[in-house]
Amino acid sequence: MTPDLDQLRADLLAAIDASAGVDALEAVRVHALGKQGAITGLLKTLGGLSPEERQTVAPGIHALREVVTAAIAERKADLEAKALAAKLASERVDLTLPVDRPATGGVHPVSQVMDELAEIFADLGFAVATGPEIEDDWHNFTALNIPETHPARAMHDTFYAQRRSPQGETGAAGAASDDGGSATDTPERYVLRTHTSPVQIRTMMAQKPPIRIIAPGRVYRSDSDATHTPMFHQIEGLVIDRGIHMGHLKWTLETFLKAYFERDDIVLRLRPSYFPFTEPSAEVDIGYTLEKGRRVVGGDPAKGNGGWMEVLGSGMVHPKVIEACGLDPNEWQGFAFGTGVDRLAMLKYGMDDLRAFFDGDLRWLRHYGFSALDVPTLSGGVTA
Amino acid sequence: MKFTYGWLKQHLDTDATLDTILTALNRIGLEVEGVENPGEKLAAFRVARVLSAERHPQADKLQILSVDAGDGPLQVVCGAPNARAGLVGVFGMPGATVPANGMVLKVAAIRGVESNGMMCSTRELELGEDHDGIIELPDDAPVGTPFPAYAGLDDPVIDVSVTPNRQDCMGVRGIARDLAAAGYGTLKPLAVPVVAGEGAGPDVRIEDAAGCPAFHAQVVRGLTNGEAPEWMRRRLTAIGQKPISTLVDITNYVMFDLGRPLHVYDLAKLNGGLVARKAVAGESVVALNGKAYTLAGGETVIADGQAVHDIGGIMGGEHSGVSATTTDVLIECAYFTPEAIARTGQKLALTSDARTRFERGVDPAFLDAGLAIATDYVLQLCGGTASGVTRAGSPPLEPRTITHQPGRVATLGGLDVAEDRQRDILERLGFTVGDGWQVTVPSWRRDIDGTADLVEEVIRIEGLDKVPSTPLDRPPGVAVPTATPEQKLERRLRRAAAARGLAEAITWSFIAEDEAAPFGGGAWEVVNPIANDMRIMRPSLLPGLLSAAARNLKRGQSSVKLFEIGRRYLADGERMTLGIVLAGDRTPRGWRGGKAQGFDAFDAKGELLALLEAAGAPVGNLQVMAAAGDVYHPGQSATLRLGPKTVLASFGVLHPTIAKAFDLPAGTVAAELYIDALPAKRSGGAMRSAYAPPALQAVTRDFAFLVAEDLAGDQLVRAVRGADKGLIVDARLFDMFVGTGVEPGRKSLAIEVTLQPVAKSFTDAELKAISDKIVAAAGKIGASLRA
């Protein structure tokens, strides 16, 4: 290798190293490898040499070209990486800044508990039934063996309902009043159903036994304080079949309450009681334990520091009720029970004021509500 | 129904402790609502004698007493005017709590003199109203004895809830009978005195035999109506009855003791004989509660020749009621028909202890005994001489017999009870068991009328706790869905709404009349609402939600998104509906978005379409028809329809007057989805139709059209989409422009059309042909391609 080539090589590598940007590097490349470039010029001289001379000189020139080409490529990659890094550095944002979180929606605890109950009872083969809330006197009382003069009517602080006379509706925009029914052509007396029990009647009249249903829904009583609201929710259960007796009732209630509270230590106390539409009848108390001053369902009050809370009314469907529905009480018998959904929600999830259930206060709904994804399932557990 | 433990033991011979009795009552169906020992709070008070009394040196009205409460003299400062040496009263030791005010007594200096307790007044011990001085007990009251023991207050008061079928337990004796039947003691025999009456009985007659089939009466003359004896007053006081006079207290006592209501008339206030008859319309009577009642006619009353003296079986009249000066009385022991009593009581909205018993059916075989017991008390406690007894009419005494099927105890009650044991239980309860299980019902058990009732009697006495839990059979076969399609739809909608950030509320079904008015007024009203603003059954879910939204904004919430799923109550039925309200900010002010953004009608449309899609409604086929009624902004509301008639939903910005009426800001948005109007989802089984994604890539083309400014954008999109239903798979409006370059009265709408080739890629000629079709279709509704 001649001293000239060594010098050229050193000069070019120095220039490559020194080039501060892609443009400067390109200038070095043109100076070395362009058409008029120094190395290109040296390569052109090879053509005028003898084969022997060429054999001596050529390898040095080719080597120089390779070294310089590689150096340029390396320098270029280096410069591009630096440029990108600088660009990215300039694009930094403060990711501690807040994002707008979409409002969280939720499911009301009453709806959630109704779904839980539907799930538990589905496993026992109970279907869900419904009925009207503005109910006629016959379904709400008479068919349930509560005649007009029955003292039990006084136990239901009944709201009576009537159709409004069309002329009384100011600015009525014809809201689906197609049949225009007025009070005079409906001698039937209506009430806001005082319990979900009329659904028993409607079900027995509409379908043939065997019957296993639950009927959740709104019910109404003229009552108002921290534990009573004029509107609340009940769930009714009804089984009509051959050979059903109180032992089945007891098992069903135990199974349902254990599943609902997800506790094996649920203890029930059945007390003989009276409902006109069941015979024998029983009120059902559930044992609770005091934990940090709160009543927690579960445990045997006879063994601890707890007590009994009434949670259910129940009994064997009265033969007269079965008969009123057109079934033969000698062939078909069964049990019925009813309980407050709101109250079950309060016992399980710890709310203490029933009135708050119906206020629509977002703070309360967010605290006691449930995520849309908390769907009660048997495999995942009914408790959200 | 309240009674004391001691009172119960007067009828029940038992060694059972109070706790055992309480548990037993619950077991046999007499629910214990509470138990209280009035003596407990007075346990720290003792009978004490004042040994000496001297003037307090620092205060005129105070005295310094020396009191002996059994442990020698104690110095006590006392302000009572009647405090004096020799007086025997009730003394509270330091540490005792005064029941009336919760004050804990302690040793303290009063005006410089040490006082070691307090001599108490009647009021301080909550034994009465008297507070003029300290209690004065008889001289021979044993000093040092705990006061509750001395005063007989150490008797627990038990409160049981008697169900409406058990009138027989509305007297202490009936409860004792039930306990005895359950094995908690022996029912003591009831001593019925023989009253030797002189002469004829009073003139009483029955005209209304349906309402009052039996009317027994007896007169007592020459009596003195003073204060009832201590034991009777104490028992009545213990169960919350205020002692009034001997005669009144006797009737109350017999009623609570034996479940037998009575009435006593002042004979001097009556004009001639009494008759049980139907009231004449317009007659009125001032009852013992001081209120005047005008009768509609037909109610059973007891009257003399001039006036009504008793609303039969419910409440006596004030005029002929007994007083301190009464000397001659007529004692009534009648049987009133339960149904008649119930009707009259309901009509007059008048409740009384007598009504409660008569309308549940008192023992028709207990008239003679009841009257004899009452008359005997009167003679013993008030003196006088009794007349003979008049017995008008006869009570319904026909014995009822039921054929018992002992096997039903197991097949209905779920508990195997031996036949001997069943017989024993029934007989202890007063039933007579004859051959072939012919069971005669006792006269006091009007509620028993069938086999199921007898099963209940056996089970409740044997113990419901003994009934073994028996699993229900699992339904055979594969589990089937237990929810109806409607219920599943409701659940989907609820969770879809919650997932979209809406919070579920539950609001009252009844609303105020003025809230209902803009929504059609409502088809149903509550006749007896709990408050006037809860009178109309809601014709829409919005009033309740709007009120809830307003409350939330008032509490400082900046953004309110609520929904509710419930029924609207219309003339022709109850309709499942989903209501939505969006109030306040859609987005808060922020570093990215700047100022807070309010909601608009498109937000409601977006929620509805998402929910309808979740419900499986054909969202692509819905028509948006302008204006959704008076409650909405006429230019910013619409309905979503399936076909021209089926309205699935309505939505929009609320009319400003409605927003204002509900105290909401202008611009509040609302929507209703009519769940019952949704088309039923066709159930085609689990199998889907065959499908493979198209192999060829879809092509998009943009078109800008000039249209009349009032043309609905949706109309143009539909026209474009309809140009070639086979190839056009989507048409989406992506730009709208009015202004420079567009002539006045027109607007520019830009639409992106997606075309899906089927067998092979489109050629230029094919694309041109489709474009021409699109332009032609748009042209039909007056749209021209923008140059």
mmCIF file with all atom_site columns, C-alpha atoms in Angstrom, chain B residues 150-203:
data_model
loop_
_atom_site.group_PDB
_atom_site.id
_atom_site.type_symbol
_atom_site.label_atom_id
_atom_site.label_alt_id
_atom_site.label_comp_id
_atom_site.label_asym_id
_atom_site.label_entity_id
_atom_site.label_seq_id
_atom_site.pdbx_PDB_ins_code
_atom_site.Cartn_x
_atom_site.Cartn_y
_atom_site.Cartn_z
_atom_site.occupancy
_atom_site.B_iso_or_equiv
_atom_site.pdbx_formal_charge
_atom_site.auth_seq_id
_atom_site.auth_comp_id
_atom_site.auth_asym_id
_atom_site.auth_atom_id
_atom_site.pdbx_PDB_model_num
ATOM 1  C CA . TYR B 1 150 ? -93.621  -4.110  98.002 1.00 0.00 ? 150 TYR B CA 1
ATOM 2  C CA . ALA B 1 151 ? -95.731  -2.558  95.230 1.00 0.00 ? 151 ALA B CA 1
ATOM 3  C CA . GLY B 1 152 ? -96.158  -5.785  93.289 1.00 0.00 ? 152 GLY B CA 1
ATOM 4  C CA . LEU B 1 153 ? -94.385  -4.309  90.268 1.00 0.00 ? 153 LEU B CA 1
ATOM 5  C CA . ASP B 1 154 ? -92.047  -7.255  89.994 1.00 0.00 ? 154 ASP B CA 1
ATOM 6  C CA . ASP B 1 155 ? -94.287  -8.975  87.486 1.00 0.00 ? 155 ASP B CA 1
ATOM 7  C CA . PRO B 1 156 ? -92.965  -9.226  83.890 1.00 0.00 ? 156 PRO B CA 1
ATOM 8  C CA . VAL B 1 157 ? -95.301  -7.892  81.210 1.00 0.00 ? 157 VAL B CA 1
ATOM 9  C CA . ILE B 1 158 ? -95.453  -10.133 78.125 1.00 0.00 ? 158 ILE B CA 1
ATOM 10 C CA . ASP B 1 159 ? -96.649  -8.758  74.800 1.00 0.00 ? 159 ASP B CA 1
ATOM 11 C CA . VAL B 1 160 ? -97.775  -11.333 72.261 1.00 0.00 ? 160 VAL B CA 1
ATOM 12 C CA . SER B 1 161 ? -98.991  -10.761 68.742 1.00 0.00 ? 161 SER B CA 1
ATOM 13 C CA . VAL B 1 162 ? -102.256 -12.647 68.363 1.00 0.00 ? 162 VAL B CA 1
ATOM 14 C CA . THR B 1 163 ? -103.080 -13.498 64.741 1.00 0.00 ? 163 THR B CA 1
ATOM 15 C CA . PRO B 1 164 ? -106.597 -12.582 63.552 1.00 0.00 ? 164 PRO B CA 1
ATOM 16 C CA . ASN B 1 165 ? -107.789 -16.203 63.610 1.00 0.00 ? 165 ASN B CA 1
ATOM 17 C CA . ARG B 1 166 ? -107.141 -16.613 67.326 1.00 0.00 ? 166 ARG B CA 1
ATOM 18 C CA . GLN B 1 167 ? -109.723 -14.476 69.134 1.00 0.00 ? 167 GLN B CA 1
ATOM 19 C CA . ASP B 1 168 ? -109.678 -17.160 71.835 1.00 0.00 ? 168 ASP B CA 1
ATOM 20 C CA . CYS B 1 169 ? -106.188 -15.943 72.744 1.00 0.00 ? 169 CYS B CA 1
ATOM 21 C CA . MET B 1 170 ? -107.303 -12.348 73.153 1.00 0.00 ? 170 MET B CA 1
ATOM 22 C CA . GLY B 1 171 ? -107.883 -13.155 76.801 1.00 0.00 ? 171 GLY B CA 1
ATOM 23 C CA . VAL B 1 172 ? -105.284 -14.399 79.276 1.00 0.00 ? 172 VAL B CA 1
ATOM 24 C CA . ARG B 1 173 ? -107.230 -17.602 79.884 1.00 0.00 ? 173 ARG B CA 1
ATOM 25 C CA . GLY B 1 174 ? -107.094 -18.587 76.221 1.00 0.00 ? 174 GLY B CA 1
ATOM 26 C CA . ILE B 1 175 ? -103.332 -18.208 76.197 1.00 0.00 ? 175 ILE B CA 1
ATOM 27 C CA . ALA B 1 176 ? -103.136 -20.345 79.340 1.00 0.00 ? 176 ALA B CA 1
ATOM 28 C CA . ARG B 1 177 ? -105.282 -22.993 77.632 1.00 0.00 ? 177 ARG B CA 1
ATOM 29 C CA . ASP B 1 178 ? -102.947 -23.124 74.618 1.00 0.00 ? 178 ASP B CA 1
ATOM 30 C CA . LEU B 1 179 ? -99.881  -23.398 76.849 1.00 0.00 ? 179 LEU B CA 1
ATOM 31 C CA . ALA B 1 180 ? -101.520 -26.179 78.850 1.00 0.00 ? 180 ALA B CA 1
ATOM 32 C CA . ALA B 1 181 ? -102.322 -28.053 75.638 1.00 0.00 ? 181 ALA B CA 1
ATOM 33 C CA . ALA B 1 182 ? -98.676  -27.804 74.652 1.00 0.00 ? 182 ALA B CA 1
ATOM 34 C CA . GLY B 1 183 ? -97.644  -29.358 77.968 1.00 0.00 ? 183 GLY B CA 1
ATOM 35 C CA . TYR B 1 184 ? -96.485  -26.291 79.875 1.00 0.00 ? 184 TYR B CA 1
ATOM 36 C CA . GLY B 1 185 ? -98.788  -26.744 82.867 1.00 0.00 ? 185 GLY B CA 1
ATOM 37 C CA . THR B 1 186 ? -102.384 -27.406 83.760 1.00 0.00 ? 186 THR B CA 1
ATOM 38 C CA . LEU B 1 187 ? -105.301 -25.120 83.064 1.00 0.00 ? 187 LEU B CA 1
ATOM 39 C CA . LYS B 1 188 ? -106.914 -24.254 86.367 1.00 0.00 ? 188 LYS B CA 1
ATOM 40 C CA . PRO B 1 189 ? -110.708 -24.614 86.494 1.00 0.00 ? 189 PRO B CA 1
ATOM 41 C CA . LEU B 1 190 ? -112.590 -21.359 86.004 1.00 0.00 ? 190 LEU B CA 1
ATOM 42 C CA . ALA B 1 191 ? -114.804 -20.500 88.932 1.00 0.00 ? 191 ALA B CA 1
ATOM 43 C CA . VAL B 1 192 ? -118.110 -19.185 87.645 1.00 0.00 ? 192 VAL B CA 1
ATOM 44 C CA . PRO B 1 193 ? -120.056 -17.646 90.521 1.00 0.00 ? 193 PRO B CA 1
ATOM 45 C CA . VAL B 1 194 ? -123.743 -18.158 90.972 1.00 0.00 ? 194 VAL B CA 1
ATOM 46 C CA . VAL B 1 195 ? -125.360 -14.757 91.255 1.00 0.00 ? 195 VAL B CA 1
ATOM 47 C CA . ALA B 1 196 ? -128.632 -14.742 93.115 1.00 0.00 ? 196 ALA B CA 1
ATOM 48 C CA . GLY B 1 197 ? -130.662 -12.178 91.220 1.00 0.00 ? 197 GLY B CA 1
ATOM 49 C CA . GLU B 1 198 ? -133.876 -10.707 92.556 1.00 0.00 ? 198 GLU B CA 1
ATOM 50 C CA . GLY B 1 199 ? -136.912 -10.114 90.404 1.00 0.00 ? 199 GLY B CA 1
ATOM 51 C CA . ALA B 1 200 ? -137.206 -9.827  86.663 1.00 0.00 ? 200 ALA B CA 1
ATOM 52 C CA . GLY B 1 201 ? -134.373 -8.951  84.358 1.00 0.00 ? 201 GLY B CA 1
ATOM 53 C CA . PRO B 1 202 ? -134.249 -5.691  82.420 1.00 0.00 ? 202 PRO B CA 1
ATOM 54 C CA . ASP B 1 203 ? -136.322 -5.003  79.320 1.00 0.00 ? 203 ASP B CA 1
#
